[in-house]
Amino acid sequence: MHLFSTLPTLALVATVMAHPGGHDIISRSEISRRSSMGLKCRDNAPYFDTIQNDTCVLTPEVTQGPYVYPPSQALRQDMTEDQVGVPLWLDIGVLDMATCDPLEDVLVDMWHCNATGSYSSFTELSPNTPFLELLAQQGINESDYQIGITDLHTDHTTFLRGTTDKNGMMEMKTIFPGFYIQRAIHIHVQVHTDWTLRENGTITTGNTVSTGQLYFDEALEQKIMALQPYASHTQINRTTNAEDSVFPYDKAGGFSPVVDVVPVDGNDVTKGMIGYITLGVDTTAIEHGDNYVGDS
Ligand SMILES: *[C@@H]1O[C@H](CO)[C@@H](O)[C@H](O)[C@H]1NC(C)=O
Ligand SMILES: *[C@@H]1O[C@H](CO)[C@@H](O)[C@H](O)[C@H]1NC(C)=O
Ligand SMILES: *[C@@H]1O[C@H](CO)[C@@H](O)[C@H](O)[C@H]1NC(C)=O
Ligand SMILES: *[C@@H]1O[C@H](CO)[C@@H](O)[C@H](O)[C@H]1NC(C)=O
Ligand SMILES: *[C@@H]1O[C@H](CO)[C@@H](O)[C@H](O)[C@H]1NC(C)=O
């Protein structure tokens, strides 16, 4: 059952309006239950060396946003395709919050916009047009828009979408993302405990146990955005993490959604970087379908 189907329409509209692409709703008791799981796990911290991060904090649930498109999520470890940008090897460790051990056999699904703000499968939507205007252009009344239900895809391109699985620790090669209107630079991630591979290499997912967004440090972003082709995106100003409407929700419960970065050559991040982040997931908090569903 979708959470949104249980909400009065007005409440839904208010959420969409206040945070275009904003946070989905989780009950307070669920947030507090998850935060206390995080605190419990933090005591075991030094055990998790191989995950490249010594914390075990539950990743908050935030919106998947409008640009998820499962038919384009291919199982692969390089999702760059023909996209130009600073190379990024994103390493993601997944911890089971019940045990603080690496969670094996999960699939991590990632998608982000290209250096000038476009998402594959949605290439005809301008990265410079505010979301509600985009809806109007698509002939969609904003009161009918529902995250995870309204399908805005315009094509079947697949760049910068990918999915990988490897014993709780995985690496995806991509490029450093650019930005689009009203949002800080971010990468979407979803963790699935139940998935199958289709004949065409794309995946179908059953249980989603975590939906989050990853960010980068402001100083790093300034360095990368000064380079081409990022710097050619002058039609809009970039939203910083401090200004972003979703970022604060990603910090809930002590989690830091900011990716730690090291230069590949040990020296210059503009030549390429390796990013590390650990996601703590609660395997019992299953989101059915495309929307987060809490216990409430
Ligand atoms: C892969 O196959 C699925 C199921 O037939 C289809 O919905 C999807 O569009 C295909 N994706 C690609 C990229 O071919
Ligand atoms: C990003 O994708 C859009 C849509 O496909 C494309 O027009 C644009 O050139 C791409 N940006 C870069 C830097 O390649
Ligand atoms: C959008 O839907 C609302 C509620 O159904 C309606 O009152 C409004 O007139 C519609 N707006 C447009 C532009 O169609
Ligand atoms: C970007 O911000 C600056 C400083 O606030 C402002 O002067 C400029 O008009 C903005 N540019 C765009 C494209 O919004
Ligand atoms: C691990 O992540 C935490 C927050 O999630 C961050 O504060 C810390 O610096 C990271 N540690 C390492 C060793 O990267």
XYZ file of N, CA, C and O in Angstrom, residues 120-217:
392
model
N 19.142 11.156 -17.573
C 18.759 10.264 -18.662
C 17.314 9.835 -18.440
O 16.812 9.871 -17.312
N 16.674 9.455 -19.518
C 15.253 9.071 -19.535
C 14.324 10.280 -19.359
O 13.113 10.153 -19.515
N 14.894 11.427 -18.995
C 14.090 12.650 -18.829
C 14.758 13.804 -19.581
O 14.667 14.958 -19.173
N 15.449 13.479 -20.663
C 16.315 14.484 -21.308
C 15.538 15.642 -21.917
O 16.114 16.678 -22.202
N 14.244 15.453 -22.110
C 13.481 16.566 -22.687
C 12.951 17.538 -21.637
O 12.334 18.544 -21.972
N 13.204 17.230 -20.364
C 12.794 18.177 -19.313
C 13.985 19.092 -19.029
O 15.078 18.620 -18.740
N 13.769 20.397 -19.113
C 14.891 21.320 -18.919
C 15.339 21.343 -17.467
O 14.519 21.487 -16.558
N 16.678 21.239 -17.251
C 17.194 21.322 -15.877
C 17.086 22.731 -15.297
O 17.365 22.939 -14.125
N 16.668 23.679 -16.129
C 16.617 25.076 -15.691
C 15.200 25.557 -15.416
O 14.997 26.718 -15.074
N 14.228 24.680 -15.590
C 12.825 25.075 -15.397
C 12.334 24.579 -14.041
O 12.470 23.392 -13.731
N 11.765 25.479 -13.229
C 11.248 25.041 -11.923
C 10.258 23.886 -12.083
O 9.526 23.811 -13.073
N 10.243 23.008 -11.104
C 9.499 21.755 -11.227
C 8.013 21.955 -11.539
O 7.447 21.262 -12.382
N 7.376 22.886 -10.867
C 5.941 23.062 -11.105
C 5.665 23.563 -12.525
O 4.659 23.203 -13.135
N 6.602 24.347 -13.057
C 6.458 24.777 -14.461
C 6.638 23.604 -15.409
O 5.960 23.505 -16.426
N 7.581 22.701 -15.053
C 7.776 21.506 -15.875
C 6.497 20.686 -15.941
O 6.104 20.204 -16.994
N 5.847 20.566 -14.785
C 4.593 19.807 -14.741
C 3.571 20.447 -15.662
O 2.912 19.766 -16.454
N 3.456 21.774 -15.568
C 2.487 22.479 -16.402
C 2.798 22.242 -17.879
O 1.901 21.952 -18.680
N 4.101 22.294 -18.216
C 4.494 22.064 -19.618
C 4.119 20.666 -20.086
O 3.854 20.458 -21.264
N 4.130 19.712 -19.148
C 3.765 18.338 -19.500
C 2.255 18.125 -19.443
O 1.774 17.009 -19.594
N 1.514 19.192 -19.182
C 0.061 19.092 -19.123
C -0.428 18.390 -17.869
O -1.515 17.811 -17.847
N 0.397 18.432 -16.798
C -0.003 17.766 -15.554
C -0.394 18.814 -14.525
O 0.380 19.719 -14.226
N -1.606 18.693 -14.030
C -2.053 19.585 -12.965
C -1.265 19.231 -11.706
O -1.211 18.081 -11.297
N -0.638 20.234 -11.090
C 0.241 19.951 -9.945
C -0.482 19.235 -8.813
O 0.130 18.508 -8.041
N -1.809 19.426 -8.734
C -2.539 18.738 -7.658
C -2.661 17.235 -7.947
O -2.985 16.453 -7.075
N -2.382 16.845 -9.189
C -2.439 15.415 -9.533
C -1.072 14.743 -9.412
O -0.948 13.530 -9.535
N -0.009 15.534 -9.210
C 1.334 14.966 -9.187
C 1.582 14.158 -7.916
O 1.329 14.631 -6.817
N 2.084 12.932 -8.074
C 2.456 12.125 -6.918
C 3.816 11.496 -7.153
O 4.006 10.770 -8.122
N 4.735 11.780 -6.245
C 6.074 11.209 -6.345
C 5.977 9.687 -6.390
O 5.264 9.087 -5.599
N 6.666 9.096 -7.355
C 6.687 7.642 -7.441
C 5.519 7.077 -8.237
O 5.498 5.895 -8.551
N 4.564 7.926 -8.560
C 3.405 7.444 -9.304
C 3.306 8.162 -10.648
O 3.207 7.532 -11.691
N 3.392 9.489 -10.613
C 3.333 10.239 -11.863
C 4.614 9.976 -12.660
O 5.707 10.142 -12.147
N 4.458 9.533 -13.896
C 5.614 9.173 -14.711
C 5.922 10.314 -15.679
O 5.123 10.642 -16.537
N 7.096 10.912 -15.524
C 7.461 12.054 -16.358
C 8.519 11.697 -17.398
O 9.071 12.568 -18.049
N 8.847 10.411 -17.556
C 9.971 10.090 -18.437
C 9.658 10.475 -19.881
O 8.497 10.453 -20.310
N 10.706 10.882 -20.591
C 10.517 11.353 -21.968
C 11.195 10.447 -22.986
O 11.011 10.615 -24.187
N 12.035 9.532 -22.537
C 12.823 8.712 -23.469
C 13.408 7.528 -22.696
O 13.104 7.360 -21.513
N 14.269 6.743 -23.350
C 14.830 5.552 -22.692
C 16.342 5.605 -22.578
O 16.998 4.572 -22.504
N 16.932 6.812 -22.602
C 18.381 6.886 -22.414
C 18.716 6.420 -20.995
O 17.875 6.507 -20.090
N 19.943 5.930 -20.815
C 20.287 5.278 -19.541
C 21.541 5.848 -18.875
O 21.979 5.328 -17.840
N 22.138 6.917 -19.460
C 23.395 7.395 -18.873
C 23.218 7.789 -17.402
O 22.182 8.281 -16.999
N 24.265 7.544 -16.642
C 24.320 7.913 -15.225
C 23.208 7.273 -14.380
O 22.713 7.859 -13.421
N 22.840 6.053 -14.795
C 21.958 5.231 -13.964
C 22.614 3.868 -13.887
O 22.992 3.321 -14.918
N 22.696 3.306 -12.725
C 23.319 2.004 -12.626
C 23.066 1.385 -11.289
O 22.595 2.025 -10.364
N 23.444 0.130 -11.225
C 23.066 -0.692 -10.110
C 24.189 -1.677 -9.888
O 24.736 -2.186 -10.851
N 24.560 -1.890 -8.684
C 25.620 -2.861 -8.453
C 25.424 -3.567 -7.127
O 24.673 -3.111 -6.278
N 26.090 -4.684 -6.985
C 25.897 -5.496 -5.784
C 27.213 -6.145 -5.465
O 27.835 -6.700 -6.311
N 27.717 -6.066 -4.283
C 28.905 -6.873 -3.982
C 29.149 -6.950 -2.500
O 29.827 -6.108 -1.939
N 28.596 -7.918 -1.888
C 28.946 -8.226 -0.505
C 29.060 -7.032 0.423
O 30.019 -6.880 1.158
N 28.086 -6.157 0.357
C 28.051 -5.052 1.293
C 28.976 -3.904 0.969
O 28.963 -2.875 1.624
N 29.829 -4.068 -0.042
C 30.768 -3.001 -0.402
C 30.801 -2.947 -1.916
O 31.078 -3.946 -2.564
N 30.479 -1.811 -2.491
C 30.401 -1.787 -3.949
C 30.964 -0.521 -4.530
O 31.092 0.495 -3.853
N 31.350 -0.592 -5.781
C 31.934 0.562 -6.444
C 31.238 0.816 -7.773
O 31.013 -0.102 -8.546
N 30.905 2.061 -8.005
C 30.301 2.461 -9.276
C 31.149 3.562 -9.871
O 31.447 4.549 -9.210
N 31.531 3.380 -11.120
C 32.259 4.458 -11.806
C 31.228 5.353 -12.481
O 30.296 4.894 -13.136
N 31.401 6.653 -12.296
C 30.488 7.613 -12.910
C 31.256 8.916 -13.117
O 32.490 8.908 -13.175
N 30.538 10.016 -13.267
C 31.187 11.334 -13.274
C 30.620 12.131 -12.116
O 29.526 11.841 -11.621
N 31.344 13.131 -11.705
C 30.832 14.035 -10.672
C 29.579 14.690 -11.244
O 29.588 15.183 -12.370
N 28.472 14.686 -10.475
C 27.222 15.241 -11.018
C 27.285 16.761 -11.166
O 28.054 17.425 -10.466
N 26.448 17.281 -12.046
C 26.227 18.727 -12.116
C 25.026 19.077 -11.248
O 24.737 18.379 -10.273
N 24.320 20.117 -11.636
C 23.172 20.547 -10.822
C 22.014 20.956 -11.714
O 22.193 21.236 -12.897
N 20.825 20.945 -11.134
C 19.650 21.481 -11.819
C 18.914 22.399 -10.855
O 19.320 22.540 -9.691
N 17.877 22.995 -11.345
C 17.245 24.082 -10.589
C 16.681 23.608 -9.247
O 16.149 22.499 -9.147
N 16.841 24.426 -8.224
C 16.248 24.237 -6.895
C 16.858 23.107 -6.066
O 16.367 22.816 -4.982
N 17.896 22.435 -6.557
C 18.478 21.335 -5.787
C 20.002 21.463 -5.705
O 20.653 21.861 -6.657
N 20.515 21.080 -4.535
C 21.964 20.947 -4.384
C 22.438 19.761 -5.232
O 21.642 18.882 -5.583
N 23.713 19.727 -5.525
C 24.304 18.587 -6.240
C 24.082 17.327 -5.393
O 24.373 17.334 -4.196
N 23.547 16.287 -6.006
C 23.266 15.072 -5.238
C 23.228 13.839 -6.130
O 23.068 13.942 -7.341
N 23.385 12.691 -5.483
C 23.253 11.389 -6.150
C 22.183 10.608 -5.403
O 22.211 10.526 -4.171
N 21.231 10.068 -6.144
C 20.186 9.247 -5.513
C 20.698 7.824 -5.320
O 21.349 7.283 -6.212
N 20.360 7.248 -4.181
C 20.693 5.835 -3.957
C 19.488 5.109 -3.363
O 18.755 5.670 -2.554
N 19.321 3.887 -3.815
C 18.318 3.022 -3.211
C 18.969 1.675 -2.962
O 19.738 1.200 -3.799
N 18.663 1.084 -1.819
C 19.209 -0.222 -1.475
C 18.057 -1.231 -1.512
O 16.997 -0.986 -0.928
N 18.287 -2.322 -2.222
C 17.252 -3.361 -2.352
C 17.784 -4.695 -1.827
O 18.917 -5.067 -2.122
N 16.940 -5.406 -1.109
C 17.348 -6.721 -0.611
C 16.802 -7.839 -1.498
O 17.105 -9.003 -1.285
N 16.029 -7.471 -2.468
C 15.325 -8.473 -3.252
C 15.249 -7.939 -4.684
O 14.676 -6.891 -4.911
N 15.900 -8.619 -5.616
C 15.962 -8.093 -6.973
C 16.252 -9.211 -7.952
O 16.764 -10.260 -7.569
N 15.915 -8.992 -9.192
C 16.246 -9.964 -10.234
C 16.724 -9.226 -11.479
O 16.392 -8.060 -11.681
N 17.508 -9.919 -12.255
C 18.058 -9.358 -13.481
C 17.171 -9.760 -14.652
O 16.861 -10.932 -14.826
N 16.779 -8.753 -15.454
C 15.995 -9.063 -16.644
C 16.915 -9.486 -17.789
O 18.122 -9.252 -17.734
N 16.323 -10.024 -18.856
C 17.129 -10.477 -19.993
C 17.922 -9.342 -20.626
O 19.020 -9.544 -21.125
N 17.381 -8.122 -20.627
C 18.098 -7.002 -21.260
C 19.090 -6.310 -20.322
O 19.583 -5.230 -20.637
N 19.392 -6.926 -19.185
C 20.429 -6.376 -18.308
C 19.914 -5.365 -17.302
O 20.662 -4.898 -16.459
N 18.648 -4.997 -17.420
C 18.092 -4.100 -16.408
C 17.581 -4.955 -15.252
O 17.533 -6.174 -15.341
N 17.235 -4.304 -14.184
C 16.839 -5.058 -12.997
C 15.386 -4.780 -12.620
O 14.844 -3.728 -12.956
N 14.809 -5.732 -11.946
C 13.524 -5.450 -11.305
C 13.775 -5.590 -9.814
O 14.512 -6.477 -9.384
N 13.230 -4.707 -9.048
C 13.501 -4.751 -7.622
C 12.220 -4.998 -6.856
O 11.153 -4.551 -7.244
N 12.382 -5.744 -5.796
C 11.259 -5.993 -4.919
C 11.389 -5.085 -3.719
O 11.053 -3.904 -3.776
N 11.953 -5.592 -2.644
C 12.046 -4.813 -1.419
C 13.086 -3.707 -1.504
O 14.248 -3.959 -1.753
N 12.653 -2.489 -1.261
C 13.570 -1.371 -1.111
C 13.695 -1.140 0.382
O 12.687 -0.973 1.067
N 14.934 -1.144 0.894
C 15.086 -0.948 2.331
C 15.668 0.408 2.675
O 15.759 0.771 3.841
N 16.098 1.155 1.650
C 16.615 2.489 1.933
C 16.544 3.334 0.681
O 16.844 2.861 -0.412
N 16.137 4.577 0.835
C 16.131 5.537 -0.260
C 16.772 6.803 0.264
O 16.280 7.378 1.234
N 17.879 7.206 -0.323
C 18.563 8.388 0.189
C 19.196 9.213 -0.910
O 19.063 8.911 -2.103
N 19.863 10.277 -0.510
C 20.578 11.124 -1.454
C 21.947 11.442 -0.850
O 22.063 11.644 0.351
N 22.955 11.458 -1.709
C 24.331 11.707 -1.267
C 24.793 13.061 -1.794
O 24.427 13.462 -2.892
N 25.627 13.724 -1.013
C 26.056 15.082 -1.342
C 27.571 15.184 -1.272
O 28.249 14.263 -0.824
N 28.082 16.348 -1.665
C 29.523 16.606 -1.615
C 29.778 17.901 -0.862
O 28.883 18.723 -0.685
N 31.017 18.045 -0.477
C 31.444 19.223 0.261
C 31.427 20.472 -0.648
O 31.800 20.393 -1.820
